[in-house]
């Protein structure tokens, strides 16, 4: 009987292993940037598969992998559990290049995969995280187009304007806010004690505004190119995307 029991356990373990292997999927692709800049010797490429199905909640990272980056374009393959993927949901791949903790390049747009007619490949084009500092943002006005990986479709969208020396103001969609951000190179941090009005906000604007203010508190870096501004968190993940306004 002990031998039979051991055999049953072995068969069960093999079945679990086979079922696990059966649900493993892989996303393949490349990552590059257009600037003619050599890759630093200690640079790393960080690639993530994210679930961005819910516009009222932060994106969820389903798989992530970090690579030593020696040249571009760089190839990557990202394994994920197919049991996590559901029809009708939205999944994207994002990438960032770091030198230590310093963000050098990042995707400023989402690359859809797996559902809605998308396949299991993604060729990422990253943009440079500009190091010019506070002067880049001075006297600029922005309207949010994306929040936590999802496109904003509300009639009223959050806005953000920068004056000199890191001073900023804007609207979450209902309430006005203002303060002074700490900006150095590509790093930016918004204060916890922003001045803001306290008007009641009808749905769905109330949830958009709540998520927007929450996202600002997690911002550590930014990337700006042309008429697009992206605020990113400490993992290099875009949390708010803006389009320039006059």
PDB file of N, CA, C and O in Angstrom, residues 98-137:
ATOM      1  N   UNK A  98      16.490  51.722 -17.278  1.00  0.00           N
ATOM      2  CA  UNK A  98      17.032  52.373 -16.099  1.00  0.00           C
ATOM      3  C   UNK A  98      18.556  52.277 -16.099  1.00  0.00           C
ATOM      4  O   UNK A  98      19.136  51.325 -16.627  1.00  0.00           O
ATOM      5  N   UNK A  99      19.191  53.256 -15.473  1.00  0.00           N
ATOM      6  CA  UNK A  99      20.598  53.171 -15.092  1.00  0.00           C
ATOM      7  C   UNK A  99      20.629  53.304 -13.585  1.00  0.00           C
ATOM      8  O   UNK A  99      20.500  54.393 -13.043  1.00  0.00           O
ATOM      9  N   UNK A 100      20.750  52.170 -12.906  1.00  0.00           N
ATOM     10  CA  UNK A 100      20.529  52.174 -11.459  1.00  0.00           C
ATOM     11  C   UNK A 100      19.064  52.477 -11.202  1.00  0.00           C
ATOM     12  O   UNK A 100      18.181  51.792 -11.698  1.00  0.00           O
ATOM     13  N   UNK A 101      18.788  53.540 -10.421  1.00  0.00           N
ATOM     14  CA  UNK A 101      17.408  53.957 -10.168  1.00  0.00           C
ATOM     15  C   UNK A 101      16.982  55.090 -11.092  1.00  0.00           C
ATOM     16  O   UNK A 101      15.832  55.542 -11.033  1.00  0.00           O
ATOM     17  N   UNK A 102      17.878  55.539 -11.944  1.00  0.00           N
ATOM     18  CA  UNK A 102      17.579  56.668 -12.835  1.00  0.00           C
ATOM     19  C   UNK A 102      16.855  56.180 -14.076  1.00  0.00           C
ATOM     20  O   UNK A 102      17.325  55.294 -14.792  1.00  0.00           O
ATOM     21  N   UNK A 103      15.686  56.755 -14.336  1.00  0.00           N
ATOM     22  CA  UNK A 103      14.915  56.409 -15.522  1.00  0.00           C
ATOM     23  C   UNK A 103      15.491  57.138 -16.734  1.00  0.00           C
ATOM     24  O   UNK A 103      15.594  58.365 -16.745  1.00  0.00           O
ATOM     25  N   UNK A 104      15.867  56.363 -17.763  1.00  0.00           N
ATOM     26  CA  UNK A 104      16.440  56.947 -18.980  1.00  0.00           C
ATOM     27  C   UNK A 104      15.422  57.033 -20.113  1.00  0.00           C
ATOM     28  O   UNK A 104      15.323  58.049 -20.797  1.00  0.00           O
ATOM     29  N   UNK A 105      14.683  55.932 -20.329  1.00  0.00           N
ATOM     30  CA  UNK A 105      13.697  55.864 -21.398  1.00  0.00           C
ATOM     31  C   UNK A 105      12.474  55.115 -20.882  1.00  0.00           C
ATOM     32  O   UNK A 105      12.586  54.280 -19.988  1.00  0.00           O
ATOM     33  N   UNK A 106      11.317  55.394 -21.482  1.00  0.00           N
ATOM     34  CA  UNK A 106      10.108  54.681 -21.095  1.00  0.00           C
ATOM     35  C   UNK A 106       9.092  54.736 -22.229  1.00  0.00           C
ATOM     36  O   UNK A 106       9.142  55.622 -23.085  1.00  0.00           O
ATOM     37  N   UNK A 107       8.179  53.772 -22.252  1.00  0.00           N
ATOM     38  CA  UNK A 107       7.073  53.830 -23.206  1.00  0.00           C
ATOM     39  C   UNK A 107       6.107  54.925 -22.754  1.00  0.00           C
ATOM     40  O   UNK A 107       5.803  55.036 -21.564  1.00  0.00           O
ATOM     41  N   UNK A 108       5.634  55.727 -23.694  1.00  0.00           N
ATOM     42  CA  UNK A 108       4.652  56.752 -23.369  1.00  0.00           C
ATOM     43  C   UNK A 108       3.288  56.422 -23.964  1.00  0.00           C
ATOM     44  O   UNK A 108       2.389  57.254 -23.992  1.00  0.00           O
ATOM     45  N   UNK A 109       3.148  55.203 -24.436  1.00  0.00           N
ATOM     46  CA  UNK A 109       1.873  54.729 -24.950  1.00  0.00           C
ATOM     47  C   UNK A 109       1.733  53.254 -24.604  1.00  0.00           C
ATOM     48  O   UNK A 109       2.720  52.581 -24.299  1.00  0.00           O
ATOM     49  N   UNK A 110       0.505  52.766 -24.619  1.00  0.00           N
ATOM     50  CA  UNK A 110       0.261  51.357 -24.294  1.00  0.00           C
ATOM     51  C   UNK A 110       0.333  50.519 -25.560  1.00  0.00           C
ATOM     52  O   UNK A 110      -0.128  50.932 -26.620  1.00  0.00           O
ATOM     53  N   UNK A 111       0.910  49.320 -25.446  1.00  0.00           N
ATOM     54  CA  UNK A 111       1.011  48.376 -26.562  1.00  0.00           C
ATOM     55  C   UNK A 111       0.120  47.185 -26.254  1.00  0.00           C
ATOM     56  O   UNK A 111       0.480  46.320 -25.451  1.00  0.00           O
ATOM     57  N   UNK A 112      -1.084  47.118 -26.868  1.00  0.00           N
ATOM     58  CA  UNK A 112      -2.043  46.057 -26.536  1.00  0.00           C
ATOM     59  C   UNK A 112      -1.580  44.685 -27.004  1.00  0.00           C
ATOM     60  O   UNK A 112      -0.952  44.544 -28.057  1.00  0.00           O
ATOM     61  N   UNK A 113      -1.912  43.670 -26.215  1.00  0.00           N
ATOM     62  CA  UNK A 113      -1.593  42.280 -26.548  1.00  0.00           C
ATOM     63  C   UNK A 113      -2.735  41.375 -26.104  1.00  0.00           C
ATOM     64  O   UNK A 113      -3.576  41.752 -25.293  1.00  0.00           O
ATOM     65  N   UNK A 114      -2.768  40.178 -26.689  1.00  0.00           N
ATOM     66  CA  UNK A 114      -3.533  39.006 -26.243  1.00  0.00           C
ATOM     67  C   UNK A 114      -5.031  39.043 -26.527  1.00  0.00           C
ATOM     68  O   UNK A 114      -5.610  38.018 -26.898  1.00  0.00           O
ATOM     69  N   UNK A 115      -5.723  40.168 -26.347  1.00  0.00           N
ATOM     70  CA  UNK A 115      -7.165  40.205 -26.556  1.00  0.00           C
ATOM     71  C   UNK A 115      -7.532  41.307 -27.542  1.00  0.00           C
ATOM     72  O   UNK A 115      -6.692  42.100 -27.940  1.00  0.00           O
ATOM     73  N   UNK A 116      -8.804  41.362 -27.916  1.00  0.00           N
ATOM     74  CA  UNK A 116      -9.314  42.368 -28.856  1.00  0.00           C
ATOM     75  C   UNK A 116      -8.556  42.339 -30.178  1.00  0.00           C
ATOM     76  O   UNK A 116      -8.266  43.384 -30.773  1.00  0.00           O
ATOM     77  N   UNK A 117      -8.232  41.148 -30.636  1.00  0.00           N
ATOM     78  CA  UNK A 117      -7.553  41.006 -31.913  1.00  0.00           C
ATOM     79  C   UNK A 117      -6.051  41.192 -31.868  1.00  0.00           C
ATOM     80  O   UNK A 117      -5.387  41.099 -32.900  1.00  0.00           O
ATOM     81  N   UNK A 118      -5.489  41.452 -30.703  1.00  0.00           N
ATOM     82  CA  UNK A 118      -4.036  41.615 -30.567  1.00  0.00           C
ATOM     83  C   UNK A 118      -3.374  40.268 -30.355  1.00  0.00           C
ATOM     84  O   UNK A 118      -3.965  39.353 -29.774  1.00  0.00           O
ATOM     85  N   UNK A 119      -2.133  40.149 -30.791  1.00  0.00           N
ATOM     86  CA  UNK A 119      -1.413  38.889 -30.662  1.00  0.00           C
ATOM     87  C   UNK A 119      -0.523  38.851 -29.440  1.00  0.00           C
ATOM     88  O   UNK A 119      -0.755  39.558 -28.451  1.00  0.00           O
ATOM     89  N   UNK A 120       0.529  38.050 -29.531  1.00  0.00           N
ATOM     90  CA  UNK A 120       1.449  37.884 -28.398  1.00  0.00           C
ATOM     91  C   UNK A 120       2.824  38.460 -28.716  1.00  0.00           C
ATOM     92  O   UNK A 120       3.844  37.978 -28.216  1.00  0.00           O
ATOM     93  N   UNK A 121       2.848  39.502 -29.558  1.00  0.00           N
ATOM     94  CA  UNK A 121       4.102  40.189 -29.853  1.00  0.00           C
ATOM     95  C   UNK A 121       3.912  41.682 -29.655  1.00  0.00           C
ATOM     96  O   UNK A 121       2.806  42.212 -29.820  1.00  0.00           O
ATOM     97  N   UNK A 122       4.997  42.366 -29.312  1.00  0.00           N
ATOM     98  CA  UNK A 122       4.959  43.814 -29.120  1.00  0.00           C
ATOM     99  C   UNK A 122       6.342  44.386 -29.399  1.00  0.00           C
ATOM    100  O   UNK A 122       7.328  43.908 -28.829  1.00  0.00           O
ATOM    101  N   UNK A 123       6.403  45.361 -30.270  1.00  0.00           N
ATOM    102  CA  UNK A 123       7.653  46.062 -30.553  1.00  0.00           C
ATOM    103  C   UNK A 123       7.562  47.453 -29.940  1.00  0.00           C
ATOM    104  O   UNK A 123       6.830  48.321 -30.433  1.00  0.00           O
ATOM    105  N   UNK A 124       8.274  47.648 -28.838  1.00  0.00           N
ATOM    106  CA  UNK A 124       8.165  48.864 -28.039  1.00  0.00           C
ATOM    107  C   UNK A 124       9.129  49.939 -28.539  1.00  0.00           C
ATOM    108  O   UNK A 124      10.304  49.656 -28.789  1.00  0.00           O
ATOM    109  N   UNK A 125       8.619  51.158 -28.658  1.00  0.00           N
ATOM    110  CA  UNK A 125       9.469  52.317 -28.947  1.00  0.00           C
ATOM    111  C   UNK A 125       9.420  53.229 -27.728  1.00  0.00           C
ATOM    112  O   UNK A 125       8.374  53.786 -27.396  1.00  0.00           O
ATOM    113  N   UNK A 126      10.550  53.373 -27.053  1.00  0.00           N
ATOM    114  CA  UNK A 126      10.621  54.148 -25.829  1.00  0.00           C
ATOM    115  C   UNK A 126      11.024  55.582 -26.135  1.00  0.00           C
ATOM    116  O   UNK A 126      11.699  55.846 -27.132  1.00  0.00           O
ATOM    117  N   UNK A 127      10.598  56.511 -25.282  1.00  0.00           N
ATOM    118  CA  UNK A 127      10.987  57.915 -25.416  1.00  0.00           C
ATOM    119  C   UNK A 127      11.915  58.281 -24.262  1.00  0.00           C
ATOM    120  O   UNK A 127      11.861  57.688 -23.182  1.00  0.00           O
ATOM    121  N   UNK A 128      12.742  59.257 -24.501  1.00  0.00           N
ATOM    122  CA  UNK A 128      13.722  59.668 -23.500  1.00  0.00           C
ATOM    123  C   UNK A 128      13.051  60.438 -22.375  1.00  0.00           C
ATOM    124  O   UNK A 128      12.195  61.295 -22.614  1.00  0.00           O
ATOM    125  N   UNK A 129      13.426  60.117 -21.143  1.00  0.00           N
ATOM    126  CA  UNK A 129      12.994  60.884 -19.984  1.00  0.00           C
ATOM    127  C   UNK A 129      13.878  62.119 -19.917  1.00  0.00           C
ATOM    128  O   UNK A 129      15.047  62.038 -19.554  1.00  0.00           O
ATOM    129  N   UNK A 130      13.347  63.252 -20.303  1.00  0.00           N
ATOM    130  CA  UNK A 130      14.143  64.460 -20.478  1.00  0.00           C
ATOM    131  C   UNK A 130      14.761  64.916 -19.161  1.00  0.00           C
ATOM    132  O   UNK A 130      14.097  65.002 -18.144  1.00  0.00           O
ATOM    133  N   UNK A 131      16.070  65.230 -19.156  1.00  0.00           N
ATOM    134  CA  UNK A 131      16.745  65.646 -17.935  1.00  0.00           C
ATOM    135  C   UNK A 131      16.838  67.151 -17.759  1.00  0.00           C
ATOM    136  O   UNK A 131      17.532  67.623 -16.891  1.00  0.00           O
ATOM    137  N   UNK A 132      16.156  67.964 -18.579  1.00  0.00           N
ATOM    138  CA  UNK A 132      16.365  69.395 -18.510  1.00  0.00           C
ATOM    139  C   UNK A 132      15.841  70.037 -17.238  1.00  0.00           C
ATOM    140  O   UNK A 132      16.230  71.140 -16.889  1.00  0.00           O
ATOM    141  N   UNK A 133      14.905  69.388 -16.557  1.00  0.00           N
ATOM    142  CA  UNK A 133      14.468  69.902 -15.274  1.00  0.00           C
ATOM    143  C   UNK A 133      13.266  70.815 -15.367  1.00  0.00           C
ATOM    144  O   UNK A 133      12.482  70.767 -16.307  1.00  0.00           O
ATOM    145  N   UNK A 134      13.143  71.691 -14.347  1.00  0.00           N
ATOM    146  CA  UNK A 134      11.937  72.466 -14.157  1.00  0.00           C
ATOM    147  C   UNK A 134      11.629  73.368 -15.339  1.00  0.00           C
ATOM    148  O   UNK A 134      10.471  73.627 -15.648  1.00  0.00           O
ATOM    149  N   UNK A 135      12.647  73.865 -16.042  1.00  0.00           N
ATOM    150  CA  UNK A 135      12.412  74.804 -17.143  1.00  0.00           C
ATOM    151  C   UNK A 135      11.580  74.181 -18.253  1.00  0.00           C
ATOM    152  O   UNK A 135      10.862  74.893 -18.974  1.00  0.00           O
ATOM    153  N   UNK A 136      11.651  72.885 -18.430  1.00  0.00           N
ATOM    154  CA  UNK A 136      10.890  72.201 -19.480  1.00  0.00           C
ATOM    155  C   UNK A 136       9.397  72.358 -19.254  1.00  0.00           C
ATOM    156  O   UNK A 136       8.622  72.486 -20.213  1.00  0.00           O
ATOM    157  N   UNK A 137       8.971  72.359 -18.010  1.00  0.00           N
ATOM    158  CA  UNK A 137       7.549  72.386 -17.687  1.00  0.00           C
ATOM    159  C   UNK A 137       7.011  73.783 -17.430  1.00  0.00           C
ATOM    160  O   UNK A 137       5.789  73.968 -17.378  1.00  0.00           O
TER     161      UNK A 137
END
